[in-house]
Amino acid sequence: MSPIIKVEDLTYEYVSRNEETGEETVSRAIDGVSFQIQKGEFVSVVGMNGSGKSTLARCLNGLLLPASGDVFVAGYNTRDDDTIWDLRSSIAMVFQNPDNQIVSSLVEDDVAFGPENLGVPPEEIRERVDEALNAVGMYDQRRKGAHQLSGGQKQRVAIAGAVAMRPDCIVFDEPTAMLDPQGRVKVMEIIRELNRRSITIVLITHFMEEAALSDRIIVMKDGRKLGDSKPYELFSDEALLKEAGLEKPAAIEMRDRLVSRGFQIDPKMTGEKELVEWIVSARRAGAVAESRLSHEEKTSPEGFSRKNSGRSAEHNVVSDELGNDGESSSSATSVEDEIVAEDVRYVYAPGLPDETVALEDMSFRIPEGSFVGIIGHTGSGKSTLLQHMNGLLKPTSGNIWIRGTCITDGSAVMTDIRKRVGLVFQYPEYQLFEETVAKDVAFGPENLGLTGDELEESVRKAIELVGLDYEKVRNKSPFELSGGQKRRVAIAGVLAMEPEVLILDEPTAGLDPQAHREILEMVDSIHRKRGNTMLFVSHNMADIQQLADQVMVIDKGRLKAMGTPEDIFSHGRELKEIGLGVPPATDIMMELRDRDCAVDDRCFTFDEAEREIVRYLEG
């Protein structure tokens, strides 16, 4: 059987021209890559940022043409202009950010766009649109405006647009990078269902749990193919994982820990459900005595506890919806409180047909020097709240204080507030614009009045604080750097203004595992060295558990709960009900509890989970 995709010695080069000198710089993004994909296969492509994954995806459907070598899809060569539309009828593409792909104002019009451009008859377009929207669970929203949808819903619409073209193959370029945990699960369920319908899937991802679901994984590094194997083979190759900057999925990490303890587990086991099933079966087969937790130990605590990592209980807020009687903040402020919000409400497009309440009754206190993780489903109001912290948005009602200064009553000097509160947006590298790294980092402090040696020293300190070598990067263009380095430079630009409060909106989104780890280490180092009050938004629960001393849970614009990570993540089922998740180790333990295993599911790290599973298995 001939392959649906055949890549032969593919090379692709980006050429940039210096407008002043006219000199051209050639950067080889794909270097001699060859592989084949059979019809109906599910293949993942993984690798570090800048490894060539997205360039490869664009070569597959002819958006980019090879510098040398060939790409064949369904027998058509991407170089052949005469058959390019036949080729694109066979292969569709879904990009990372659905906002870059949605072109029509109404959902059903957007899904119809592809078939219309392929010349499909109108009556068949209607049939395809309905079928595609039903496939992704968006049929009931077909007459909604795209701007009214959450990020996860937009991504499903983008997938429906690809499905409506009825391609033989769909290429997904990091489709879950911007989604909350439950949104990622739903998108992956859709992708797997499409594959079960014999649609060939090529998935580019930084989430190893997603890659583990595929038939094969292609590993890229520096534009070359580093590996091509089944998931269990890749995740058993420690040397290859290290060279590629990858990490193991949670289930495989736990499997390998148990193997190191002497348990015999099939090395082909890669999924969480398989691991849980093995633990259940092994316990039943090997039990010599029944050992169970007491009722008190087995039962999750009612509501959130009041222990708070040294913080007083008054800083814990839990909504009545969780059956707790926690009290919200009062209007009195303290010098120990960095940020206080009281009854904040914000409405987008007030009085218009698409009026949306983004924040409602938002009250809380954030103590000076604390590290607060903020979690919530896509569209819950997290980014809207952040933009209130430094006055980019003003509440429809309610007030916010920064160090005792009310920033919402019109009396505060907002330039002073924005110097004190630094906000780093999601994908901060999009904020880079200067010719050199040093100029970009200097932009903020220079506008605050710093000059000469004082300005240079501020820039140097900020660049070194984010873990970069000042002398090596100062004169480089920020656009020559890797994805992780760009993000560091963007964060340095905010740090150079020496804010008292640093707000980071999903700083690890879209990064490969190695860059992800490096950014986390950098953020932790900044907090320890400078003692800033930190607000850290993330969809990665392991990051929050690792870094934060307080966690805010936001649901539909309201503060659902606030407490220590242990408080919050001990209520994993409630979190999942509102579209969130728990740390990976906790997820495994919750699955075991759901199978009536006598384990304590309040384990938040792999070390804790490993000890508890071994205790259970040994009876």
XYZ file of C-alpha atoms in Angstrom:
619
model
C 0.000 0.000 0.000
C 1.428 3.396 -1.003
C 1.816 5.980 1.806
C -0.511 8.977 2.006
C 2.459 11.218 2.890
C 5.978 10.715 1.573
C 8.778 13.142 2.442
C 12.043 12.615 0.572
C 15.257 14.395 1.642
C 13.312 17.597 2.414
C 15.280 20.799 2.967
C 13.764 24.209 3.642
C 15.599 27.512 4.166
C 14.449 30.900 5.399
C 16.184 33.857 3.752
C 16.294 37.273 5.439
C 17.735 40.443 3.927
C 19.400 43.326 5.766
C 17.716 46.407 4.299
C 20.744 48.628 4.993
C 23.524 46.404 3.626
C 21.524 44.223 1.255
C 23.195 41.133 2.713
C 21.160 37.946 2.825
C 21.206 35.491 5.707
C 20.136 31.900 5.072
C 18.760 29.832 7.946
C 18.144 26.130 7.314
C 14.969 25.127 9.170
C 14.593 21.613 7.687
C 17.716 19.663 6.807
C 17.425 16.429 4.802
C 14.319 14.955 6.448
C 12.696 11.785 5.058
C 9.767 9.699 6.306
C 6.494 8.093 5.225
C 3.042 8.027 6.803
C 0.476 5.389 5.918
C -3.216 6.142 5.473
C -5.050 5.999 8.806
C -1.919 6.413 10.951
C -1.724 8.771 13.914
C 1.767 10.311 13.979
C 3.026 12.906 16.465
C 5.926 15.280 15.795
C 7.809 16.522 18.872
C 10.939 18.536 19.558
C 12.256 21.714 21.104
C 11.136 25.187 20.009
C 12.959 25.998 16.784
C 13.476 22.352 15.846
C 11.531 22.767 12.576
C 8.189 21.205 13.528
C 5.902 24.012 12.334
C 7.975 24.537 9.183
C 7.597 20.848 8.429
C 3.816 21.096 8.893
C 3.607 23.954 6.392
C 5.658 21.989 3.905
C 3.158 19.124 4.091
C 0.293 21.113 2.585
C 2.286 23.279 0.215
C 2.222 26.522 2.198
C 6.016 26.310 1.993
C 7.870 24.719 -0.926
C 11.113 22.729 -0.513
C 14.498 24.278 -1.191
C 15.385 20.725 -2.201
C 13.782 17.321 -1.905
C 10.100 16.490 -2.364
C 6.854 16.185 -0.432
C 4.069 13.967 -1.779
C 0.517 13.925 -0.364
C -1.970 11.400 -1.768
C 0.401 11.052 -4.710
C 0.532 14.792 -5.469
C 3.836 16.690 -5.329
C 3.621 20.012 -3.456
C 5.832 21.547 -6.161
C 3.209 20.915 -8.881
C 1.046 24.037 -9.331
C -1.421 22.141 -11.526
C -2.453 19.785 -8.723
C -2.042 21.993 -5.636
C -5.816 22.244 -5.076
C -6.190 18.484 -5.362
C -3.429 18.152 -2.781
C -5.086 20.633 -0.408
C -8.369 18.758 -0.755
C -6.513 15.759 0.639
C -4.786 17.478 3.570
C -6.138 20.123 5.949
C -4.383 22.072 8.682
C -5.373 23.359 12.130
C -3.084 25.980 13.657
C -2.121 26.667 17.275
C -4.125 29.885 17.660
C -7.692 29.567 16.302
C -7.982 33.358 16.088
C -5.447 33.213 13.249
C -7.627 30.749 11.355
C -11.235 31.878 11.891
C -12.201 34.205 9.036
C -16.004 34.613 9.275
C -18.183 36.253 11.891
C -20.606 33.328 12.276
C -19.559 29.819 13.292
C -21.335 27.985 10.469
C -20.052 30.453 7.859
C -16.507 29.857 9.022
C -16.879 26.084 8.765
C -18.318 26.516 5.251
C -15.364 28.624 4.094
C -13.087 25.723 3.108
C -15.655 23.696 1.118
C -16.793 26.875 -0.671
C -13.253 27.550 -1.816
C -12.987 23.979 -3.060
C -16.065 24.509 -5.240
C -18.342 22.120 -3.338
C -22.056 22.468 -4.350
C -24.154 24.524 -1.847
C -26.439 21.639 -0.801
C -23.407 19.491 -0.026
C -21.768 22.343 1.898
C -24.796 22.465 4.222
C -24.491 18.745 4.815
C -20.739 18.944 5.453
C -21.065 21.892 7.860
C -23.702 20.160 9.981
C -21.737 16.922 10.002
C -18.483 18.672 11.002
C -20.091 20.739 13.778
C -21.764 17.650 15.189
C -18.414 15.837 15.111
C -16.811 18.476 17.369
C -19.865 19.107 19.559
C -20.506 22.653 18.293
C -23.717 22.237 16.308
C -25.829 24.106 18.899
C -23.481 27.097 18.612
C -23.609 27.205 14.795
C -25.328 30.621 14.669
C -23.158 32.249 17.319
C -20.570 34.886 16.567
C -17.026 33.573 16.680
C -16.077 36.408 19.053
C -18.551 35.042 21.621
C -16.761 31.705 21.936
C -14.158 30.576 24.458
C -10.679 29.549 23.310
C -11.580 25.869 23.428
C -14.770 26.423 21.437
C -12.875 28.424 18.809
C -10.389 25.598 18.452
C -13.223 23.136 17.919
C -14.664 25.409 15.221
C -11.252 25.501 13.517
C -11.170 21.683 13.617
C -14.715 21.566 12.200
C -13.549 23.778 9.332
C -10.865 21.230 8.530
C -13.252 18.273 8.888
C -15.788 19.911 6.540
C -13.246 19.705 3.726
C -13.368 15.901 4.159
C -9.616 15.500 3.846
C -7.755 12.219 3.995
C -5.288 13.794 6.435
C -5.351 16.614 9.010
C -2.214 18.294 10.365
C -2.614 19.804 13.855
C 0.038 22.355 14.848
C -0.067 22.497 18.674
C -3.876 22.748 18.783
C -4.107 22.502 22.590
C -1.289 24.886 23.576
C -3.646 27.673 24.652
C -6.367 25.547 26.272
C -7.234 24.651 29.847
C -6.845 20.993 30.951
C -10.403 19.936 30.159
C -10.283 21.807 26.843
C -7.149 19.827 25.935
C -8.879 16.572 26.820
C -11.906 17.404 24.653
C -9.788 18.378 21.647
C -7.738 15.194 21.952
C -10.932 13.134 22.135
C -12.048 14.753 18.872
C -8.668 14.059 17.231
C -8.736 10.408 18.293
C -12.306 10.019 17.044
C -11.309 11.479 13.664
C -8.476 8.962 13.526
C -10.894 6.136 14.316
C -12.796 7.275 11.199
C -9.637 6.495 9.181
C -8.492 10.117 8.869
C -4.692 10.281 8.982
C -3.505 12.524 11.831
C -0.232 14.438 12.091
C -0.052 16.100 15.509
C 2.639 18.600 16.474
C 2.706 18.930 20.251
C 4.774 19.794 23.319
C 2.522 17.678 25.555
C 4.085 14.240 25.868
C 0.813 12.774 27.195
C -0.726 13.655 23.819
C 2.189 12.215 21.852
C 1.907 8.961 23.827
C -1.567 8.422 22.294
C -0.201 8.200 18.747
C 0.997 5.214 16.709
C 4.423 6.753 16.041
C 6.437 9.721 17.227
C 8.865 11.630 15.014
C 11.468 13.570 17.016
C 12.977 16.724 15.496
C 16.078 18.647 16.531
C 17.808 21.510 14.676
C 15.831 20.747 11.523
C 16.819 17.077 11.412
C 14.899 13.918 12.220
C 16.410 12.623 15.454
C 14.102 9.652 15.927
C 11.049 7.847 14.553
C 9.565 5.144 16.752
C 6.595 3.872 18.699
C 5.790 5.810 21.901
C 6.960 3.101 24.292
C 10.283 2.866 22.415
C 10.871 6.626 22.541
C 10.022 6.981 26.218
C 12.317 4.099 27.094
C 15.281 5.775 25.371
C 16.708 7.996 28.109
C 19.605 9.227 25.964
C 17.336 10.303 23.100
C 14.914 12.063 25.456
C 17.781 14.003 26.998
C 19.271 14.957 23.630
C 15.879 16.117 22.330
C 15.039 18.060 25.509
C 11.891 16.003 26.124
C 10.357 14.437 29.217
C 8.242 11.404 29.994
C 4.443 11.504 30.333
C 3.201 11.184 33.913
C 2.055 7.565 33.542
C 5.436 6.479 32.170
C 7.294 8.413 34.858
C 5.284 6.562 37.511
C 5.664 3.233 35.685
C 9.447 3.602 35.616
C 9.532 4.516 39.304
C 7.643 1.330 40.142
C 9.935 -0.731 37.903
C 12.933 0.689 39.784
C 11.254 -0.587 42.972
C 11.288 -4.120 41.555
C 7.784 -4.402 40.111
C 7.464 -6.147 36.732
C 5.501 -3.934 34.316
C 5.124 -4.286 30.536
C 7.463 -1.672 28.965
C 4.861 -1.091 26.216
C 2.483 0.403 28.781
C 2.217 4.160 28.151
C -1.241 5.315 29.279
C -2.619 6.344 32.673
C -5.621 4.013 32.463
C -3.332 1.079 31.607
C -1.129 1.885 34.602
C -4.107 2.142 36.939
C -5.471 -1.173 35.633
C -2.089 -2.828 36.248
C -1.953 -1.495 39.833
C -5.492 -2.725 40.529
C -4.745 -6.167 39.079
C -1.349 -6.462 40.785
C -2.826 -5.619 44.180
C -5.578 -8.195 43.793
C -3.152 -10.873 42.613
C -0.505 -10.217 45.240
C -2.525 -9.265 48.318
C -1.715 -11.323 51.407
C -3.554 -9.069 53.803
C -6.141 -6.341 53.329
C -4.879 -2.958 54.393
C -7.256 -0.050 54.271
C -7.202 3.551 55.349
C -9.489 4.585 58.153
C -12.671 6.361 57.156
C -11.168 9.700 58.127
C -8.059 9.126 56.010
C -10.022 7.912 52.972
C -12.460 10.799 52.921
C -11.395 14.092 51.391
C -11.766 16.966 53.872
C -15.032 18.885 53.872
C -14.158 22.219 52.280
C -10.710 23.731 52.267
C -8.481 23.609 55.334
C -7.319 26.754 57.069
C -3.629 25.873 57.182
C -1.889 28.334 54.922
C 1.900 27.977 54.666
C 2.473 30.537 57.389
C -0.150 32.982 56.090
C -3.003 33.895 58.409
C -6.393 32.326 57.745
C -7.951 35.691 56.859
C -6.228 35.491 53.470
C -8.081 32.280 52.572
C -11.325 32.785 50.697
C -13.678 29.967 49.779
C -17.011 30.531 48.057
C -20.262 29.230 49.470
C -20.689 27.154 46.311
C -18.151 24.689 47.741
C -20.056 24.399 50.986
C -17.638 26.495 53.042
C -18.303 29.575 55.118
C -15.155 31.536 54.278
C -15.477 35.299 54.462
C -14.468 37.689 51.730
C -12.095 40.599 52.238
C -13.250 43.769 53.895
C -12.411 47.222 52.600
C -9.814 47.780 55.324
C -6.306 47.528 53.928
C -3.025 46.730 55.634
C 0.560 47.639 54.785
C 1.136 43.864 54.678
C -1.394 43.573 51.852
C 0.148 44.168 48.445
C -3.150 43.949 46.568
C -6.729 44.141 47.844
C -9.828 43.819 45.672
C -13.313 44.587 46.932
C -16.502 43.638 45.058
C -14.888 44.130 41.640
C -17.275 43.794 38.705
C -16.413 44.281 35.050
C -18.722 44.216 32.035
C -17.632 44.113 28.397
C -19.862 46.005 25.898
C -22.336 47.230 28.542
C -25.795 47.944 27.166
C -25.102 46.212 23.858
C -26.615 42.913 22.636
C -23.373 41.015 23.333
C -22.907 42.468 26.833
C -20.735 40.078 28.848
C -20.084 40.080 32.593
C -16.414 39.104 32.859
C -15.915 39.621 36.613
C -18.492 39.530 39.414
C -18.181 40.139 43.180
C -14.400 39.641 43.063
C -12.918 40.211 46.538
C -9.551 39.030 47.868
C -6.302 40.020 49.567
C -2.787 39.207 48.373
C -0.094 39.615 51.054
C 3.187 41.336 50.275
C 5.869 38.958 48.992
C 3.506 36.064 48.317
C 3.498 33.880 45.229
C -0.085 33.459 44.016
C -1.033 30.974 41.334
C -4.198 31.825 39.403
C -6.128 29.037 37.704
C -9.394 28.955 35.798
C -10.907 27.525 32.651
C -10.447 29.315 29.311
C -12.692 32.392 29.357
C -13.082 32.409 33.146
C -11.875 36.012 33.494
C -8.231 35.510 34.503
C -6.675 37.870 31.947
C -9.405 40.459 32.544
C -8.594 40.395 36.256
C -4.861 40.809 35.607
C -5.450 43.910 33.514
C -7.272 45.482 36.463
C -4.197 45.060 38.662
C -2.228 47.797 36.921
C -5.100 49.933 35.683
C -5.259 48.820 32.054
C -8.937 48.143 32.767
C -11.118 49.993 35.271
C -13.863 48.104 37.129
C -17.479 48.737 36.229
C -17.908 48.802 40.017
C -15.785 47.962 43.052
C -12.268 48.984 44.021
C -8.662 47.765 43.952
C -5.863 48.895 46.250
C -2.132 48.556 45.615
C -0.144 48.977 48.840
C -2.999 50.998 50.358
C -3.447 53.237 47.287
C -6.831 52.946 45.602
C -6.187 52.767 41.862
C -9.843 52.820 40.830
C -11.197 56.064 42.308
C -9.397 58.395 39.879
C -6.930 59.793 42.410
C -3.957 57.503 41.703
C -1.172 58.474 39.291
C -1.338 55.534 36.901
C 2.243 55.874 35.638
C 3.397 55.277 39.226
C 1.094 52.267 39.556
C 2.328 50.728 36.298
C 5.898 51.172 37.439
C 5.052 49.291 40.642
C 3.010 46.565 38.920
C 4.666 44.845 35.960
C 2.440 42.799 33.639
C 3.891 40.206 31.262
C 1.263 39.146 28.739
C 0.723 35.679 27.316
C 3.274 35.027 24.538
C 5.373 38.014 25.702
C 7.821 37.563 22.801
C 5.143 39.160 20.606
C 5.945 42.390 22.481
C 9.554 42.467 21.214
C 10.195 45.136 18.589
C 13.627 46.750 18.961
C 16.771 46.083 16.885
C 18.777 44.628 19.780
C 18.084 42.850 23.039
C 19.607 45.698 25.075
C 17.436 48.328 23.357
C 14.305 46.275 23.887
C 14.960 45.758 27.594
C 15.889 49.441 27.965
C 12.607 50.701 26.481
C 10.630 50.669 29.750
C 13.183 52.153 32.168
C 14.211 54.731 29.563
C 10.620 55.946 29.394
C 10.651 56.176 33.185
C 13.545 58.632 32.950
C 16.648 56.459 33.396
C 19.697 57.446 31.305
C 23.408 56.732 30.904
C 25.182 54.339 33.257
C 22.089 53.995 35.438
C 20.059 52.793 32.458
C 22.766 50.379 31.302
C 23.117 48.906 34.789
C 19.335 48.435 35.017
C 19.327 46.595 31.671
C 22.314 44.448 32.642
C 20.756 43.409 35.966
C 17.427 42.520 34.321
C 19.041 40.439 31.563
C 21.231 38.561 34.027
C 18.273 38.025 36.359
C 16.445 36.058 33.639
C 19.488 33.828 33.176
C 21.009 35.285 29.992
C 24.616 36.396 29.427
C 24.478 40.183 29.020
C 27.611 40.472 26.882
C 26.552 37.637 24.561
C 22.994 38.803 23.869
C 23.030 42.593 24.303
C 23.731 43.373 20.616
C 21.800 40.470 19.137
C 18.452 40.921 17.456
C 15.797 39.475 19.795
C 14.332 37.713 16.754
C 17.500 35.601 16.355
C 16.927 33.960 19.739
C 15.126 30.719 20.538
C 11.539 30.762 21.769
C 12.556 30.374 25.395
C 15.228 33.086 25.117
C 12.773 35.517 23.506
C 10.428 34.983 26.413
C 13.234 35.681 28.885
C 14.094 38.940 27.105
C 10.458 40.067 27.171
C 10.264 39.333 30.904
C 13.569 41.183 31.433
C 12.008 44.261 29.812
C 9.407 44.327 32.588
C 11.898 43.481 35.355
C 14.119 46.389 34.271
C 11.450 48.747 35.616
C 11.904 47.073 39.046
C 8.229 46.467 39.807
C 7.085 45.536 43.307
C 4.481 43.212 41.810
C 5.212 40.938 38.829
C 2.239 39.440 36.989
C 2.904 36.623 34.517
C 0.069 35.489 32.245
C 0.820 31.884 31.201
C 4.579 32.418 30.746
C 5.208 28.761 29.812
C 2.467 28.422 27.155
C 3.710 26.956 23.878
C 7.197 26.092 25.146
C 8.921 22.737 24.772
C 9.544 20.748 27.998
C 13.128 21.952 28.434
C 12.305 25.641 27.900
C 9.277 25.170 30.151
C 11.494 23.908 32.984
C 13.967 26.743 32.455
C 11.258 29.420 32.649
C 9.888 27.903 35.861
C 13.366 27.877 37.408
C 13.867 31.483 36.305
C 10.554 32.630 37.821
C 11.325 30.855 41.095
C 14.806 32.392 41.167
C 13.437 35.911 40.592
C 10.967 35.489 43.430
C 13.636 34.232 45.834
C 16.190 36.911 44.915
C 13.930 39.946 44.709
C 11.035 39.017 46.951
C 8.479 40.444 44.517
C 4.848 39.690 45.015
C 4.172 37.295 42.127
C 0.924 36.496 40.334
C 1.328 33.518 38.033
C -1.423 32.345 35.680
C -1.116 28.833 34.278
C -3.159 25.929 32.944
C -0.393 23.598 34.153
C -1.384 22.425 37.633
C 2.049 20.927 38.332
C 3.592 24.390 37.847
C 1.135 25.928 40.303
C 1.692 23.198 42.865
C 5.458 23.595 42.564
C 5.707 27.383 42.789
C 2.715 28.938 44.529
C 2.067 29.416 48.234
C -1.508 30.540 47.497
C -3.883 29.543 44.685
C -6.860 31.490 43.380
C -9.526 29.519 41.517
C -11.651 31.592 39.126
C -14.830 30.223 37.594
C -17.156 32.197 35.307
C -15.783 35.512 36.519
C -16.098 34.712 40.223
C -13.554 33.760 42.861
C -14.432 30.122 43.484
C -11.780 29.459 46.116
C -8.475 30.700 47.505
C -6.054 28.723 49.641
C -2.790 26.805 49.707
C -2.043 24.365 46.861
C -2.743 21.510 49.288
C -6.132 23.051 50.130
C -7.086 23.530 46.500
C -5.787 20.338 44.890
C -7.313 18.125 47.588
C -10.587 18.954 45.794
C -9.622 17.540 42.435
C -13.102 16.396 41.499
C -14.580 19.856 42.095
C -11.781 21.365 40.009
C -12.487 18.981 37.143
C -16.180 19.861 37.274
C -15.298 23.480 36.415
C -12.938 22.557 33.585
C -9.641 22.431 35.475
C -7.238 19.676 36.428
C -4.854 18.594 39.158
C -1.097 17.829 39.230
C -0.323 14.679 37.194
C 0.574 12.587 40.249
C -2.717 13.548 41.910
C -4.618 12.577 38.774
C -3.207 9.040 38.916
C -4.154 8.722 42.582
C -7.690 9.971 41.889
C -8.069 7.324 39.167
C -7.024 4.684 41.697
C -9.581 5.942 44.223
C -12.234 5.808 41.509
C -11.374 2.098 41.165
C -12.011 1.633 44.909
C -8.315 1.311 45.732
C -7.522 2.069 49.368
C -5.066 4.881 48.653
C -4.816 8.452 49.823
C -5.392 10.597 46.735
C -4.024 13.730 48.410
C -0.600 13.158 46.880
C 0.669 16.133 44.908
C 4.144 15.054 43.791
C 5.511 11.919 42.132
C 7.526 11.141 45.267
C 4.383 11.177 47.423
C 2.375 9.158 44.882
C 5.162 6.604 44.486
C 5.346 5.962 48.237
C 1.569 5.628 48.489
C 1.281 3.231 45.524
C 4.112 1.051 46.852
C 2.442 0.985 50.284
C -0.799 -0.122 48.625
C 0.825 -2.764 46.412
C 2.765 -4.276 49.310
C -0.407 -4.531 51.377
